Coordinates of C-alpha atoms in Angstrom, one line a residue:
M1 CA 50.9 7.3 -21.7
P2 CA 53.1 10.2 -23.0
D3 CA 52.9 13.2 -20.8
N4 CA 51.3 15.5 -23.5
E5 CA 48.4 13.1 -24.2
W6 CA 44.9 13.7 -23.0
P7 CA 43.5 10.9 -20.8
D8 CA 40.5 8.6 -21.6
P9 CA 37.7 11.0 -22.6
R10 CA 35.3 9.0 -20.4
L11 CA 37.1 10.4 -17.3
P12 CA 36.6 13.8 -15.5
F13 CA 39.4 16.3 -15.8
P14 CA 42.6 15.1 -14.0
E15 CA 44.0 17.1 -11.1
P16 CA 46.9 19.2 -12.4
T17 CA 50.3 18.2 -10.8
P18 CA 52.9 20.7 -9.7
S19 CA 55.8 19.0 -11.6
R20 CA 56.2 18.3 -15.3
G21 CA 56.9 14.6 -14.8
R22 CA 53.4 13.3 -14.4
T23 CA 52.8 9.6 -13.9
S24 CA 50.5 7.7 -16.3
L25 CA 47.0 6.8 -15.2
A26 CA 47.1 3.1 -14.3
A27 CA 43.3 2.6 -14.4
A28 CA 40.1 4.3 -15.4
V29 CA 38.6 6.2 -12.4
V30 CA 34.8 6.1 -12.4
V31 CA 33.2 8.7 -10.2
L32 CA 29.8 7.8 -8.7
V33 CA 28.0 10.7 -7.0
L34 CA 24.7 10.1 -5.2
L35 CA 22.2 12.9 -5.8
A36 CA 21.0 14.2 -2.5
A37 CA 17.4 14.4 -3.6
G38 CA 17.2 11.3 -5.7
G39 CA 19.7 8.8 -4.3
L40 CA 20.7 7.9 -7.8
A41 CA 24.1 7.3 -9.3
W42 CA 25.3 9.3 -12.3
R43 CA 27.6 7.5 -14.6
L44 CA 30.1 8.9 -17.0
M45 CA 30.0 8.6 -20.8
S46 CA 32.3 9.4 -23.6
N47 CA 32.0 10.3 -27.3
R48 CA 32.3 6.8 -28.5
A49 CA 30.6 7.3 -31.8
G50 CA 32.0 10.8 -32.5
A51 CA 35.4 12.1 -33.4
P52 CA 38.2 11.4 -30.9
V53 CA 39.0 14.3 -28.5
A54 CA 42.4 13.9 -27.1
E55 CA 44.7 16.8 -27.7
A56 CA 42.9 19.8 -29.1
S57 CA 45.5 20.1 -31.9
A58 CA 47.5 17.9 -34.1
P59 CA 51.0 19.0 -33.3
P60 CA 53.7 19.0 -36.1
P61 CA 56.3 16.2 -36.1
A62 CA 58.8 16.7 -33.3
S63 CA 62.5 16.2 -33.4
P64 CA 63.9 13.4 -31.2
Q65 CA 65.3 16.1 -28.9
Q66 CA 61.9 17.9 -28.7
S67 CA 59.9 14.7 -28.1
T68 CA 61.7 14.0 -24.8
R69 CA 60.3 17.3 -23.4
P70 CA 57.0 16.9 -21.5
C71 CA 54.3 19.4 -22.2
P72 CA 53.0 21.6 -19.4
D73 CA 49.5 21.3 -18.2
P74 CA 47.1 23.1 -20.6
R75 CA 46.1 26.6 -19.6
L76 CA 42.5 26.1 -20.6
R77 CA 40.5 23.0 -20.0
V78 CA 37.2 22.7 -22.0
A79 CA 34.3 20.2 -21.5
A80 CA 31.9 20.0 -24.3
A81 CA 28.9 17.9 -25.2
P82 CA 30.1 15.1 -27.4
E83 CA 28.3 16.3 -30.6
I84 CA 29.8 19.8 -30.5
A85 CA 33.2 18.8 -29.2
P86 CA 34.8 18.2 -32.6
V87 CA 33.9 21.8 -33.7
I88 CA 35.4 23.2 -30.5
Q89 CA 38.5 21.0 -30.9
Q90 CA 39.0 22.3 -34.5
A91 CA 38.7 26.0 -33.2
A92 CA 41.2 25.3 -30.4
A93 CA 43.7 23.8 -32.9
G94 CA 43.5 27.1 -34.8
L95 CA 44.8 29.0 -31.8
N96 CA 48.2 27.3 -31.9
Q97 CA 51.0 29.2 -33.4
A98 CA 53.1 27.8 -36.2
G99 CA 55.5 25.1 -35.0
Q100 CA 53.9 25.0 -31.5
R101 CA 54.0 21.4 -30.3
C102 CA 52.1 21.8 -27.0
S103 CA 48.5 23.1 -27.0
E104 CA 47.3 25.6 -24.5
V105 CA 43.8 24.3 -24.8
A106 CA 42.5 20.8 -24.0
V107 CA 39.0 19.8 -25.2
Q108 CA 37.2 16.8 -23.8
A109 CA 33.9 15.3 -24.9
V110 CA 31.8 14.8 -21.7
E111 CA 28.0 14.4 -21.2
P112 CA 26.6 17.2 -19.1
G113 CA 25.7 15.1 -16.1
A114 CA 29.3 13.8 -15.9
V115 CA 30.6 17.4 -15.8
L116 CA 28.6 18.1 -12.7
T117 CA 30.6 15.4 -10.8
A118 CA 34.0 16.2 -12.3
K119 CA 36.9 17.4 -10.0
P120 CA 38.4 19.8 -10.8
Q121 CA 35.7 21.6 -12.8
P122 CA 36.6 22.6 -16.4
D123 CA 37.5 26.2 -17.1
V124 CA 35.0 26.3 -20.0
W125 CA 31.8 24.3 -20.3
V126 CA 29.7 23.9 -23.4
P127 CA 26.8 21.6 -22.4
S128 CA 24.0 20.7 -24.8
S129 CA 21.4 22.7 -22.7
S130 CA 21.4 25.8 -20.6
A131 CA 19.3 23.8 -18.2
W132 CA 22.5 22.1 -16.9
L133 CA 23.9 25.5 -15.9
A134 CA 20.7 26.1 -13.7
V135 CA 21.3 22.6 -12.2
A136 CA 24.9 23.6 -11.5
R137 CA 23.8 26.8 -9.8
A138 CA 21.4 24.9 -7.6
Q139 CA 24.4 22.9 -6.5
G140 CA 26.4 26.0 -5.7
R141 CA 28.4 26.1 -8.9
N142 CA 28.2 29.3 -10.9
W143 CA 29.2 29.7 -14.6
A144 CA 29.3 33.0 -16.4
T145 CA 27.9 33.3 -19.9
A146 CA 28.3 36.1 -22.4
G147 CA 25.9 36.4 -25.3
P148 CA 23.6 33.8 -26.7
P149 CA 24.4 30.1 -27.0
L150 CA 26.8 29.0 -29.7
A151 CA 24.1 26.9 -31.5
W152 CA 20.8 25.1 -31.3
S153 CA 19.4 21.8 -32.4
P154 CA 15.9 20.5 -31.8
L155 CA 15.3 17.0 -30.6
V156 CA 13.8 14.6 -33.1
I157 CA 12.2 11.2 -32.8
A158 CA 14.3 9.1 -35.2
G159 CA 14.4 5.6 -36.5
P160 CA 15.3 3.5 -39.5
E161 CA 13.4 4.3 -42.8
A162 CA 12.1 0.7 -42.9
I163 CA 9.8 1.3 -39.9
G164 CA 9.2 5.0 -40.5
R165 CA 5.5 4.4 -41.3
L166 CA 5.1 3.0 -37.8
F167 CA 6.3 5.9 -35.8
A168 CA 6.5 8.8 -38.4
P169 CA 3.5 8.6 -40.8
G170 CA 3.7 11.3 -43.3
D171 CA 7.1 12.2 -41.8
K172 CA 5.4 13.6 -38.7
T173 CA 6.1 12.5 -35.2
S174 CA 4.7 13.1 -31.7
W175 CA 5.6 12.2 -28.1
A176 CA 2.0 11.2 -27.3
A177 CA 1.7 8.9 -30.4
L178 CA 5.0 7.3 -29.5
A179 CA 3.8 6.6 -25.9
R180 CA 0.6 5.0 -27.4
D181 CA 2.4 3.0 -30.0
A182 CA 4.9 1.7 -27.4
A183 CA 2.0 0.7 -25.1
D184 CA 0.2 -1.1 -27.9
D185 CA 3.4 -2.7 -29.2
R186 CA 3.0 -1.0 -32.6
V187 CA 6.7 -0.2 -32.7
P188 CA 9.4 -2.9 -32.5
A189 CA 11.5 -1.1 -29.8
V190 CA 12.0 2.3 -28.2
R191 CA 15.3 3.5 -26.7
M192 CA 16.0 6.5 -24.5
P193 CA 19.2 8.0 -23.1
D194 CA 19.8 8.4 -19.4
P195 CA 17.9 11.6 -18.4
L196 CA 20.2 12.3 -15.5
L197 CA 23.3 12.2 -17.7
T198 CA 22.3 13.4 -21.2
T199 CA 20.5 16.3 -22.5
T200 CA 18.6 14.2 -25.0
G201 CA 17.3 12.0 -22.2
L202 CA 16.5 15.0 -19.9
L203 CA 14.6 17.0 -22.5
S204 CA 12.8 14.0 -23.9
V205 CA 11.4 13.0 -20.5
Y206 CA 10.2 16.6 -19.9
A207 CA 8.7 16.9 -23.4
V208 CA 6.9 13.5 -23.0
H209 CA 5.3 14.6 -19.7
Q210 CA 4.3 18.0 -21.2
A211 CA 2.8 16.5 -24.3
I212 CA 0.7 14.0 -22.4
A213 CA -0.4 16.5 -19.7
R214 CA -1.8 18.8 -22.4
V215 CA -4.3 16.2 -23.5
T216 CA -4.8 14.5 -20.1
P217 CA -6.3 16.9 -17.5
D218 CA -5.7 14.5 -14.5
A219 CA -2.1 14.8 -13.3
G220 CA -2.1 11.2 -11.9
I221 CA -3.3 9.6 -15.1
A222 CA -1.0 11.8 -17.2
T223 CA 2.0 10.6 -15.1
L224 CA 1.0 7.0 -15.4
Q225 CA 0.7 7.3 -19.2
A226 CA 4.1 8.9 -19.5
L227 CA 5.5 6.1 -17.3
T228 CA 3.8 3.6 -19.6
L229 CA 6.3 4.7 -22.2
R230 CA 9.2 4.3 -19.7
S231 CA 8.0 0.8 -18.9
R232 CA 8.0 -0.2 -22.6
L233 CA 11.6 0.9 -23.3
E234 CA 13.9 -1.7 -24.7
N235 CA 16.8 0.3 -23.2
A236 CA 16.5 3.1 -20.7
N237 CA 20.2 4.0 -20.8
A238 CA 20.9 3.9 -24.5
D239 CA 23.7 6.2 -25.7
T240 CA 22.5 7.9 -28.9
T241 CA 26.0 7.9 -30.3
D242 CA 26.2 4.1 -29.6
V243 CA 22.9 3.6 -31.4
L244 CA 24.1 5.5 -34.4
A245 CA 27.4 3.6 -34.4
Q246 CA 25.5 0.4 -34.4
L247 CA 23.5 1.4 -37.4
T248 CA 26.7 2.4 -39.3
R249 CA 28.0 -1.1 -39.0
A250 CA 24.6 -2.7 -40.0
T251 CA 24.5 -4.7 -43.2
D252 CA 20.9 -5.8 -43.1
D253 CA 18.4 -3.0 -43.3
T254 CA 15.4 -4.9 -42.0
A255 CA 17.2 -6.7 -39.2
A256 CA 18.9 -3.4 -38.0
S257 CA 15.5 -1.6 -38.1
Y258 CA 13.8 -4.0 -35.8
E259 CA 16.7 -4.4 -33.5
V260 CA 17.4 -0.7 -33.0
G261 CA 13.8 0.6 -33.2
V262 CA 13.0 4.2 -32.4
F263 CA 15.0 6.7 -30.4
P264 CA 15.4 10.5 -29.7
A265 CA 18.4 12.4 -31.0
T266 CA 19.3 15.9 -31.9
E267 CA 18.6 17.1 -35.4
Q268 CA 22.4 17.6 -35.8
Q269 CA 23.1 14.0 -34.9
L270 CA 20.5 12.8 -37.4
T271 CA 21.9 15.2 -40.1
A272 CA 25.5 14.1 -39.6
Y273 CA 24.5 10.5 -39.8
Q274 CA 22.6 11.0 -43.0
K275 CA 25.4 12.9 -44.6
A276 CA 27.8 10.0 -43.9
G277 CA 25.9 7.9 -46.5
N278 CA 25.3 5.0 -44.2
R279 CA 23.5 1.9 -45.6
V280 CA 20.6 2.0 -43.1
R281 CA 18.8 5.3 -43.8
L282 CA 17.0 7.1 -41.0
V283 CA 13.9 9.2 -40.9
G284 CA 12.9 11.6 -38.1
A285 CA 11.3 14.9 -37.3
P286 CA 10.8 17.2 -34.3
P287 CA 7.6 16.1 -32.5
A288 CA 4.6 18.2 -33.3
D289 CA 3.3 18.1 -29.7
G290 CA 6.5 19.2 -28.1
V291 CA 9.4 20.7 -30.0
V292 CA 12.3 21.1 -27.6
D293 CA 15.7 22.6 -28.3
A294 CA 19.1 21.5 -27.2
D295 CA 21.2 24.7 -27.0
Y296 CA 24.9 25.1 -26.4
P297 CA 25.9 27.9 -24.1
Y298 CA 29.5 28.9 -23.8
A299 CA 30.1 29.1 -20.0
V300 CA 33.3 30.2 -18.2
R301 CA 34.3 29.4 -14.7
K302 CA 35.4 32.1 -12.3
G303 CA 39.2 32.2 -12.3
A304 CA 39.6 30.8 -15.8
P305 CA 42.1 32.5 -18.2
A306 CA 39.9 35.2 -19.5
E307 CA 41.8 36.2 -22.6
L308 CA 42.3 32.7 -23.8
S309 CA 38.6 31.7 -23.2
K310 CA 37.6 34.8 -25.2
R311 CA 39.9 33.9 -28.1
L312 CA 38.5 30.4 -28.1
R313 CA 34.9 31.6 -28.2
A314 CA 35.8 33.9 -31.1
A315 CA 37.4 31.1 -32.9
I316 CA 34.2 29.0 -32.9
T317 CA 32.5 30.3 -36.1
S318 CA 28.9 30.1 -37.1
A319 CA 30.0 28.7 -40.5
A320 CA 31.8 25.8 -38.7
L321 CA 28.7 25.1 -36.5
T322 CA 26.1 25.2 -39.3
G323 CA 28.5 23.1 -41.4
A324 CA 28.4 20.5 -38.7
G325 CA 24.6 20.5 -38.8
F326 CA 23.7 22.9 -35.9
R327 CA 21.2 25.7 -36.2
A328 CA 22.2 29.3 -35.9
A329 CA 18.9 30.3 -34.0
A330 CA 16.4 28.8 -31.7
T331 CA 13.6 26.8 -33.2
D332 CA 10.3 28.6 -33.6
G333 CA 7.6 27.4 -31.2
A334 CA 10.1 25.4 -29.1
L335 CA 9.1 24.7 -25.5
T336 CA 10.3 27.1 -22.9
L337 CA 12.1 25.1 -20.2
P338 CA 11.2 25.9 -16.6
A339 CA 13.5 28.2 -14.6
D340 CA 13.5 25.8 -11.6
P341 CA 15.7 22.8 -12.5
E342 CA 13.8 20.7 -10.2
A343 CA 10.9 20.7 -12.7
L344 CA 13.2 18.9 -15.1
L345 CA 15.1 16.7 -12.6
G346 CA 11.9 15.5 -10.8
P347 CA 10.5 13.6 -13.8
A348 CA 14.0 12.6 -14.8
R349 CA 14.7 11.0 -11.4
Q350 CA 11.3 9.2 -11.6
W351 CA 12.3 7.7 -15.0
S352 CA 15.8 6.8 -13.8
G353 CA 14.5 5.2 -10.6
Y354 CA 11.7 3.3 -12.3
R355 CA 11.6 -0.4 -11.7
S356 CA 9.6 -2.8 -13.8
V357 CA 7.0 -4.7 -11.7
A358 CA 3.9 -6.7 -12.5
F359 CA 0.6 -6.0 -10.8
Q360 CA -1.8 -8.3 -9.0
V361 CA -5.1 -6.5 -8.3
L362 CA -8.3 -7.6 -6.5
L363 CA -11.1 -5.1 -7.3
M364 CA -13.9 -5.2 -4.8
I365 CA -17.0 -3.2 -5.6
D366 CA -19.9 -2.3 -3.2
G367 CA -23.2 -3.7 -4.5
S368 CA -25.4 -2.4 -1.7
G369 CA -28.7 -0.6 -2.4
S370 CA -27.3 2.8 -1.3
M371 CA -25.2 3.0 -4.5
N372 CA -28.5 3.8 -6.3
E373 CA -28.7 7.2 -4.5
K374 CA -28.1 10.4 -6.5
I375 CA -25.2 12.7 -6.0
T376 CA -23.8 15.8 -7.8
D377 CA -20.4 15.4 -9.3
R378 CA -17.7 18.0 -9.8
S379 CA -19.0 19.0 -13.2
G380 CA -22.5 19.7 -11.7
R381 CA -24.2 16.6 -13.0
S382 CA -26.9 14.8 -11.0
V383 CA -25.9 11.1 -11.2
T384 CA -26.3 8.0 -9.1
K385 CA -23.3 6.6 -7.3
A386 CA -23.6 3.6 -9.5
T387 CA -23.3 5.6 -12.6
L388 CA -20.2 7.3 -11.3
L389 CA -18.7 4.0 -10.4
R390 CA -19.4 2.5 -13.9
E391 CA -17.7 5.6 -15.4
S392 CA -14.8 5.5 -13.0
G393 CA -14.3 1.7 -13.3
A394 CA -14.3 1.9 -17.1
T395 CA -11.6 4.5 -17.0
A396 CA -9.5 2.7 -14.5
A397 CA -9.8 -0.6 -16.3
Q398 CA -7.8 1.0 -19.2
L399 CA -4.9 1.8 -16.9
F400 CA -4.1 -1.8 -16.1
G401 CA -1.1 -2.9 -18.2
E402 CA -0.7 -6.3 -20.0
D403 CA 1.4 -7.5 -17.1
T404 CA -1.5 -7.2 -14.7
S405 CA -3.3 -10.2 -13.1
L406 CA -6.8 -9.3 -11.8
G407 CA -9.9 -10.5 -10.2
M408 CA -13.2 -8.8 -9.2
W409 CA -15.7 -9.3 -6.4
Y410 CA -19.0 -7.6 -5.6
F411 CA -20.0 -7.3 -2.0
G412 CA -23.4 -6.7 -0.5
T413 CA -26.0 -9.2 0.9
S414 CA -29.7 -9.1 0.2
G415 CA -30.6 -12.0 2.4
A416 CA -30.0 -13.0 6.0
N417 CA -27.8 -15.9 5.0
G418 CA -26.2 -14.4 1.9
P419 CA -22.4 -14.4 1.4
A420 CA -20.4 -11.3 2.1
H421 CA -19.1 -11.2 -1.4
V422 CA -19.3 -13.1 -4.8
E423 CA -16.7 -13.5 -7.5
E424 CA -17.6 -11.7 -10.7
V425 CA -14.2 -12.1 -12.6
S426 CA -11.9 -15.0 -11.6
F427 CA -8.4 -14.0 -10.8
G428 CA -5.8 -14.4 -13.6
P429 CA -3.8 -12.6 -16.2
L430 CA -5.6 -9.7 -17.8
N431 CA -4.6 -10.8 -21.3
S432 CA -5.8 -14.4 -20.8
S433 CA -9.3 -15.7 -21.3
A434 CA -12.1 -16.0 -18.8
E435 CA -15.6 -17.3 -19.7
G436 CA -14.7 -17.1 -23.4
K437 CA -13.4 -13.5 -23.3
K438 CA -10.2 -11.8 -22.6
R439 CA -10.3 -10.9 -18.9
R440 CA -9.9 -7.2 -19.8
Q441 CA -13.1 -7.4 -21.9
Q442 CA -14.9 -9.4 -19.2
L443 CA -13.9 -6.8 -16.6
A444 CA -15.2 -3.9 -18.8
A445 CA -18.5 -5.8 -19.5
K446 CA -19.1 -6.5 -15.8
I447 CA -18.4 -2.9 -14.7
G448 CA -20.6 -1.7 -17.6
S449 CA -23.5 -3.9 -16.5
Y450 CA -23.1 -3.1 -12.8
R451 CA -26.4 -2.7 -10.9
P452 CA -26.6 -2.4 -7.1
V453 CA -29.0 -4.8 -5.2
A454 CA -31.9 -2.9 -3.6
K455 CA -32.0 -3.1 0.3
A456 CA -28.6 -5.0 0.3
G457 CA -26.4 -4.5 3.3
T458 CA -22.7 -3.5 3.3
P459 CA -20.3 -6.2 4.7
L460 CA -17.4 -3.8 4.0
Y461 CA -15.1 -4.9 6.8
Q462 CA -15.4 -8.7 6.3
T463 CA -14.8 -8.2 2.6
V464 CA -11.6 -6.2 3.1
L465 CA -10.4 -8.8 5.6
D466 CA -11.1 -11.7 3.1
G467 CA -9.6 -9.7 0.2
V468 CA -6.4 -8.9 1.9
Q469 CA -6.0 -12.5 3.1
E470 CA -6.7 -13.8 -0.4
M471 CA -4.1 -11.6 -2.0
R472 CA -1.5 -12.1 0.7
G473 CA -1.3 -15.7 -0.5
R474 CA -0.5 -14.4 -4.0
V475 CA 2.4 -12.0 -3.1
K476 CA 5.6 -12.7 -5.0
P477 CA 8.9 -10.9 -5.7
D478 CA 9.0 -8.0 -8.2
T479 CA 5.2 -7.8 -8.1
A480 CA 2.9 -5.2 -6.6
T481 CA -0.1 -6.9 -5.0
V482 CA -3.0 -4.5 -4.0
V483 CA -6.6 -4.6 -3.0
V484 CA -8.9 -1.9 -4.5
V485 CA -12.2 -1.4 -2.6
L486 CA -14.9 0.9 -3.9
T487 CA -17.8 1.8 -1.5
D488 CA -20.3 4.5 -0.7
G489 CA -20.9 3.9 2.9
S490 CA -20.1 2.2 6.2
D491 CA -20.0 -1.3 7.4
G492 CA -23.4 -2.6 8.6
G493 CA -26.8 -4.2 7.8
T494 CA -25.6 -7.8 7.5
R495 CA -24.7 -10.7 9.8
F496 CA -21.0 -9.8 9.1
A497 CA -21.2 -6.5 10.8
M498 CA -18.5 -5.6 13.3
S499 CA -17.2 -2.5 15.1
N500 CA -14.3 -0.5 13.6
P501 CA -11.9 -1.2 16.6
D502 CA -12.6 -4.9 16.2
F503 CA -12.0 -4.7 12.4
M504 CA -8.8 -2.7 12.8
K505 CA -7.5 -5.2 15.4
R506 CA -8.1 -8.1 13.0
L507 CA -6.6 -6.3 10.1
Q508 CA -3.4 -5.4 12.1
A509 CA -3.2 -8.9 13.5
G510 CA -3.1 -10.4 10.0
A511 CA -0.4 -8.0 8.7
D512 CA 2.8 -9.5 7.4
P513 CA 5.6 -7.1 6.5
A514 CA 7.2 -9.8 4.3
R515 CA 3.9 -10.0 2.3
P516 CA 2.4 -6.5 2.2
V517 CA -1.0 -6.0 0.5
P518 CA -1.9 -2.3 0.4
V519 CA -5.5 -1.3 0.3
I520 CA -6.6 1.5 -2.0
A521 CA -9.9 2.6 -0.5
V522 CA -12.3 4.7 -2.7
G523 CA -15.2 6.4 -1.0
F524 CA -18.1 7.4 -3.3
G525 CA -20.3 10.3 -2.3
P526 CA -20.8 12.2 1.1
G527 CA -22.0 9.1 2.9
A528 CA -18.8 7.2 2.6
N529 CA -17.0 6.5 5.9
L530 CA -13.7 8.2 4.9
P531 CA -12.2 7.9 8.5
A532 CA -12.7 4.1 8.3
L533 CA -11.3 4.0 4.8
Q534 CA -8.3 6.1 5.7
S535 CA -7.6 3.9 8.7
M536 CA -7.6 0.7 6.7
A537 CA -5.4 2.3 4.0
K538 CA -2.9 3.6 6.5
V539 CA -2.4 0.4 8.3
T540 CA -1.8 -1.5 5.1
G541 CA 0.4 1.1 3.4
G542 CA -2.3 2.1 0.9
R543 CA -4.3 5.2 0.4
A544 CA -7.9 6.5 0.7
I545 CA -9.6 8.5 -2.0
A546 CA -12.8 10.6 -1.9
A547 CA -14.4 10.2 -5.3
T548 CA -16.9 12.7 -6.6
N549 CA -15.8 12.6 -10.2
P550 CA -15.1 9.7 -12.6
A551 CA -11.4 10.7 -12.9
D552 CA -10.9 10.4 -9.1
L553 CA -10.6 6.6 -9.1
A554 CA -8.4 6.4 -12.1
S555 CA -6.1 9.1 -10.6
G556 CA -5.8 7.3 -7.3
I557 CA -4.9 4.0 -9.0
A558 CA -2.5 5.8 -11.2
Q559 CA -0.7 7.4 -8.2
A560 CA -0.6 4.0 -6.5
F561 CA 0.9 2.4 -9.6
V562 CA 3.5 5.2 -9.8
A563 CA 4.5 4.6 -6.2
A564 CA 4.8 0.9 -6.7
H565 CA 7.2 1.5 -9.6
A566 CA 9.6 3.7 -7.6
R567 CA 12.8 2.3 -6.4
S568 CA 13.0 2.0 -2.7

């Protein structure tokens, strides 16, 4: 590689060398930096679908004598988000004097997450969101900004025109609708960029969580619904520039539409694609339930050549930016991003660390007579525990995904020789048939018709032991296997009664670390033996929940599902 050429734009800035005779890079260097909080690797990306960004200027032809002279290191190194890098490259080229062969400014297209890991750091950084500057500050790197950002561009939900009616009816989009459509398979595919590397990914994840939280009061359920979209992604590390490049090469509108599907992009990227007159036309709009802006701050590192960096900023004109499809002002009504970068990075890490697992659930419901007793829920209603359970169960049933296998038992004996529990829904895939109905429908019908048995005892401990043993035999790789037990009281009143120490001894004796079966124990009302439920949950790696509201059960199951999907 000639000495005056910029290296592969996928790489961080090279270390400057003291001599002019620099050796070529023999191989691409990939820097993997583990995040202290998340333990996740950040990869580097380049502007593969955008304009090339090697030298910042196109030097005039050099004489044979001139071409033998190596160029000195650039005085100013600039890292810019890929979509704005060509505009900055053009401005940098205008700083060259007539006949000047070597540029003082080198511009490189780098995704913001990659700049955080680069060594040395660039002199000037133009990320696609000011949020990255806050992330850098939290890591001990400070960048000085003067004045407002260079430009703005709201995120849009985009996709081929052929499937626009599916995700953008009436040319309107929303994050919540996209999540619902993905969960119900009403869109062919959804792609999302890496939220720990790209602004489009980072802000999309934040906006999805915010949009769903506004219409879902329970935080646990809201998180699960947001992760439902994550679980349905065709590609969770899709580079938007790659997606657009794929569409530019497409020759079949319909095939390309269903292969690519729906994806977030900046308005600028969508506008630039449409102006190019590509065969496959796109539609897209900022989501009505969460407009979020990418902004482009001009940030300078301490010690950078001050005069040259000022000249470069002055050379980046509003006309050039708006001509490239950027906005000159922030979008009205756009979400205000949190000042604490962790509020953005937390959900992003959760998405990046998500792993797809199937669920196997055994739902065990207390059918003893005490479930007919009345309690007051959090809203002040006077309801029976059975009513609360029916409402809770119906809500929880909707949370189980299509990749869930499920069975349901009732426990509670009304006679001296009665069994500890009876099977109400046979175990099997939720989307398969049982007794002539889809198992999900059968589950909902059984819970809806639930009626406790008067004067029935509560064989709680025996039922838990049997349920854990049953599900332990079903444990398999990449599958979360859990037992959910719903009860209002304590073990007793049956021939299966045992002391808590005896129960815990038997539960621990049957534990198998290679085949874990967590117990999610839900106690209804003030009479539930929460200490016992907490003990059985703790020893199995599950959790105990006190339920005085229909949302409590669903929230607890949602949190358990989120934990099961987290990478260990």
